[in-house]
mmCIF file of C-alpha atoms in Angstrom:
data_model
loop_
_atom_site.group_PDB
_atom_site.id
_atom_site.type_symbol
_atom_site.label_atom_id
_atom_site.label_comp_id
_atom_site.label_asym_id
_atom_site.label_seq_id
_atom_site.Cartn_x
_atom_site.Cartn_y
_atom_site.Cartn_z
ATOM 1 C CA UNK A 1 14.520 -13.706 0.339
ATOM 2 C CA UNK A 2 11.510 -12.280 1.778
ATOM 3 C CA UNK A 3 10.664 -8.678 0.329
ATOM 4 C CA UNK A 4 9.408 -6.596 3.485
ATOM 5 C CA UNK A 5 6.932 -4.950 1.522
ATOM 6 C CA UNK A 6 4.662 -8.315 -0.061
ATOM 7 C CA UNK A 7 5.015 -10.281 3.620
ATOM 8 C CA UNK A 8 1.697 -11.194 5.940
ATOM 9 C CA UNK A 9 0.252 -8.139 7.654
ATOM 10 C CA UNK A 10 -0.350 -8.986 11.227
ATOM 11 C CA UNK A 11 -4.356 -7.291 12.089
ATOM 12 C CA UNK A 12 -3.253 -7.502 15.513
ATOM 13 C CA UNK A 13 -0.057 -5.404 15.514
ATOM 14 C CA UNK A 14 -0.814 -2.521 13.376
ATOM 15 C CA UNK A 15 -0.400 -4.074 10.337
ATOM 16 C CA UNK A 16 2.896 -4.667 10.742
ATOM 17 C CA UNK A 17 4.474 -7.273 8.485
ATOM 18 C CA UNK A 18 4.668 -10.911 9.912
ATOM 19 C CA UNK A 19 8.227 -12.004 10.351
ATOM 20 C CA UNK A 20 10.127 -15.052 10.500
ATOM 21 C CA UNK A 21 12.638 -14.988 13.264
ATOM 22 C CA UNK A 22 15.961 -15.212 11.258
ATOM 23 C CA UNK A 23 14.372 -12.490 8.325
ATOM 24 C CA UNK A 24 13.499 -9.943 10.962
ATOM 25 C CA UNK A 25 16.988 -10.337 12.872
ATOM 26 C CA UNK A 26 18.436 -10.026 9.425
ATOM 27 C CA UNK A 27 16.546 -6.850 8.837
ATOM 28 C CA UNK A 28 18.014 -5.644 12.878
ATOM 29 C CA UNK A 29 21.463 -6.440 11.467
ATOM 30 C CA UNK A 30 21.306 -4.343 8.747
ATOM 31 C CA UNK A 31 20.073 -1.516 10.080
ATOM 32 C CA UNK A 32 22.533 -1.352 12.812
ATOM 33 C CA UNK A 33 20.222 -2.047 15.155
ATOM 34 C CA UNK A 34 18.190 0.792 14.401
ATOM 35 C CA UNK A 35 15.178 -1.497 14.378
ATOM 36 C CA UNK A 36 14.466 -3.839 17.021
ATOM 37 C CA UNK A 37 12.512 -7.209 16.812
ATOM 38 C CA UNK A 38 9.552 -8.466 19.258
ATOM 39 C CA UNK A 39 7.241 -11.384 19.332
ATOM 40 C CA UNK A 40 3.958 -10.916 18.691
ATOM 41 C CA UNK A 41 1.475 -10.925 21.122
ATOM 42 C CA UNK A 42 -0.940 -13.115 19.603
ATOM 43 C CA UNK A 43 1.290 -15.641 18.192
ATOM 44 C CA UNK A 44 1.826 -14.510 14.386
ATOM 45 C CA UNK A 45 5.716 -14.601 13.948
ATOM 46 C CA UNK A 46 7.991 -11.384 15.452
ATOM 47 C CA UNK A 47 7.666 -8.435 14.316
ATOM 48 C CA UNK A 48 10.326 -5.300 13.695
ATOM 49 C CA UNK A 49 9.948 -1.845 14.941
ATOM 50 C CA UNK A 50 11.834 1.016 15.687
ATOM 51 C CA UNK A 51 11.664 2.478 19.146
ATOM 52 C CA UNK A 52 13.055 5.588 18.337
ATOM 53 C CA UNK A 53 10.222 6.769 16.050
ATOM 54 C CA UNK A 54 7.576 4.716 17.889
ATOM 55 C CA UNK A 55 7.454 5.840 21.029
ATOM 56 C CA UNK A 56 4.250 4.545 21.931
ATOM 57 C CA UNK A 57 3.912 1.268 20.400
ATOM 58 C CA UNK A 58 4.356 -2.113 21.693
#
């Protein structure tokens, strides 16, 4: 299993970890959908985010 903190950081996105689909809708599941995942917008994988703290990002 992929740890969170050691995965790809995307330079695009914040550096925001880069995401394979079924790891970040694993990581939605678990948090009861407290996070949310999103593709990223220059092709590196999805990444997870969560709206309620991040008001302002993509």
């Amino acid at each position: 299993m992929l740890r969170y903190s050691s995965a790809l950081r995307c330079s695009a996105c914040e550096q925001r970890a880069i995401l394979e689909r079924a790891v970040a809708a694993k990581l939605v599941a678990e948090s009861h959908h407290a996070l949310v995942l999103y593709e990223c917008p220059v092709g590196n994988g999805v990444h997870v985010r969560n709206p309620k703290f991040e008001k302002n990002s993509t």
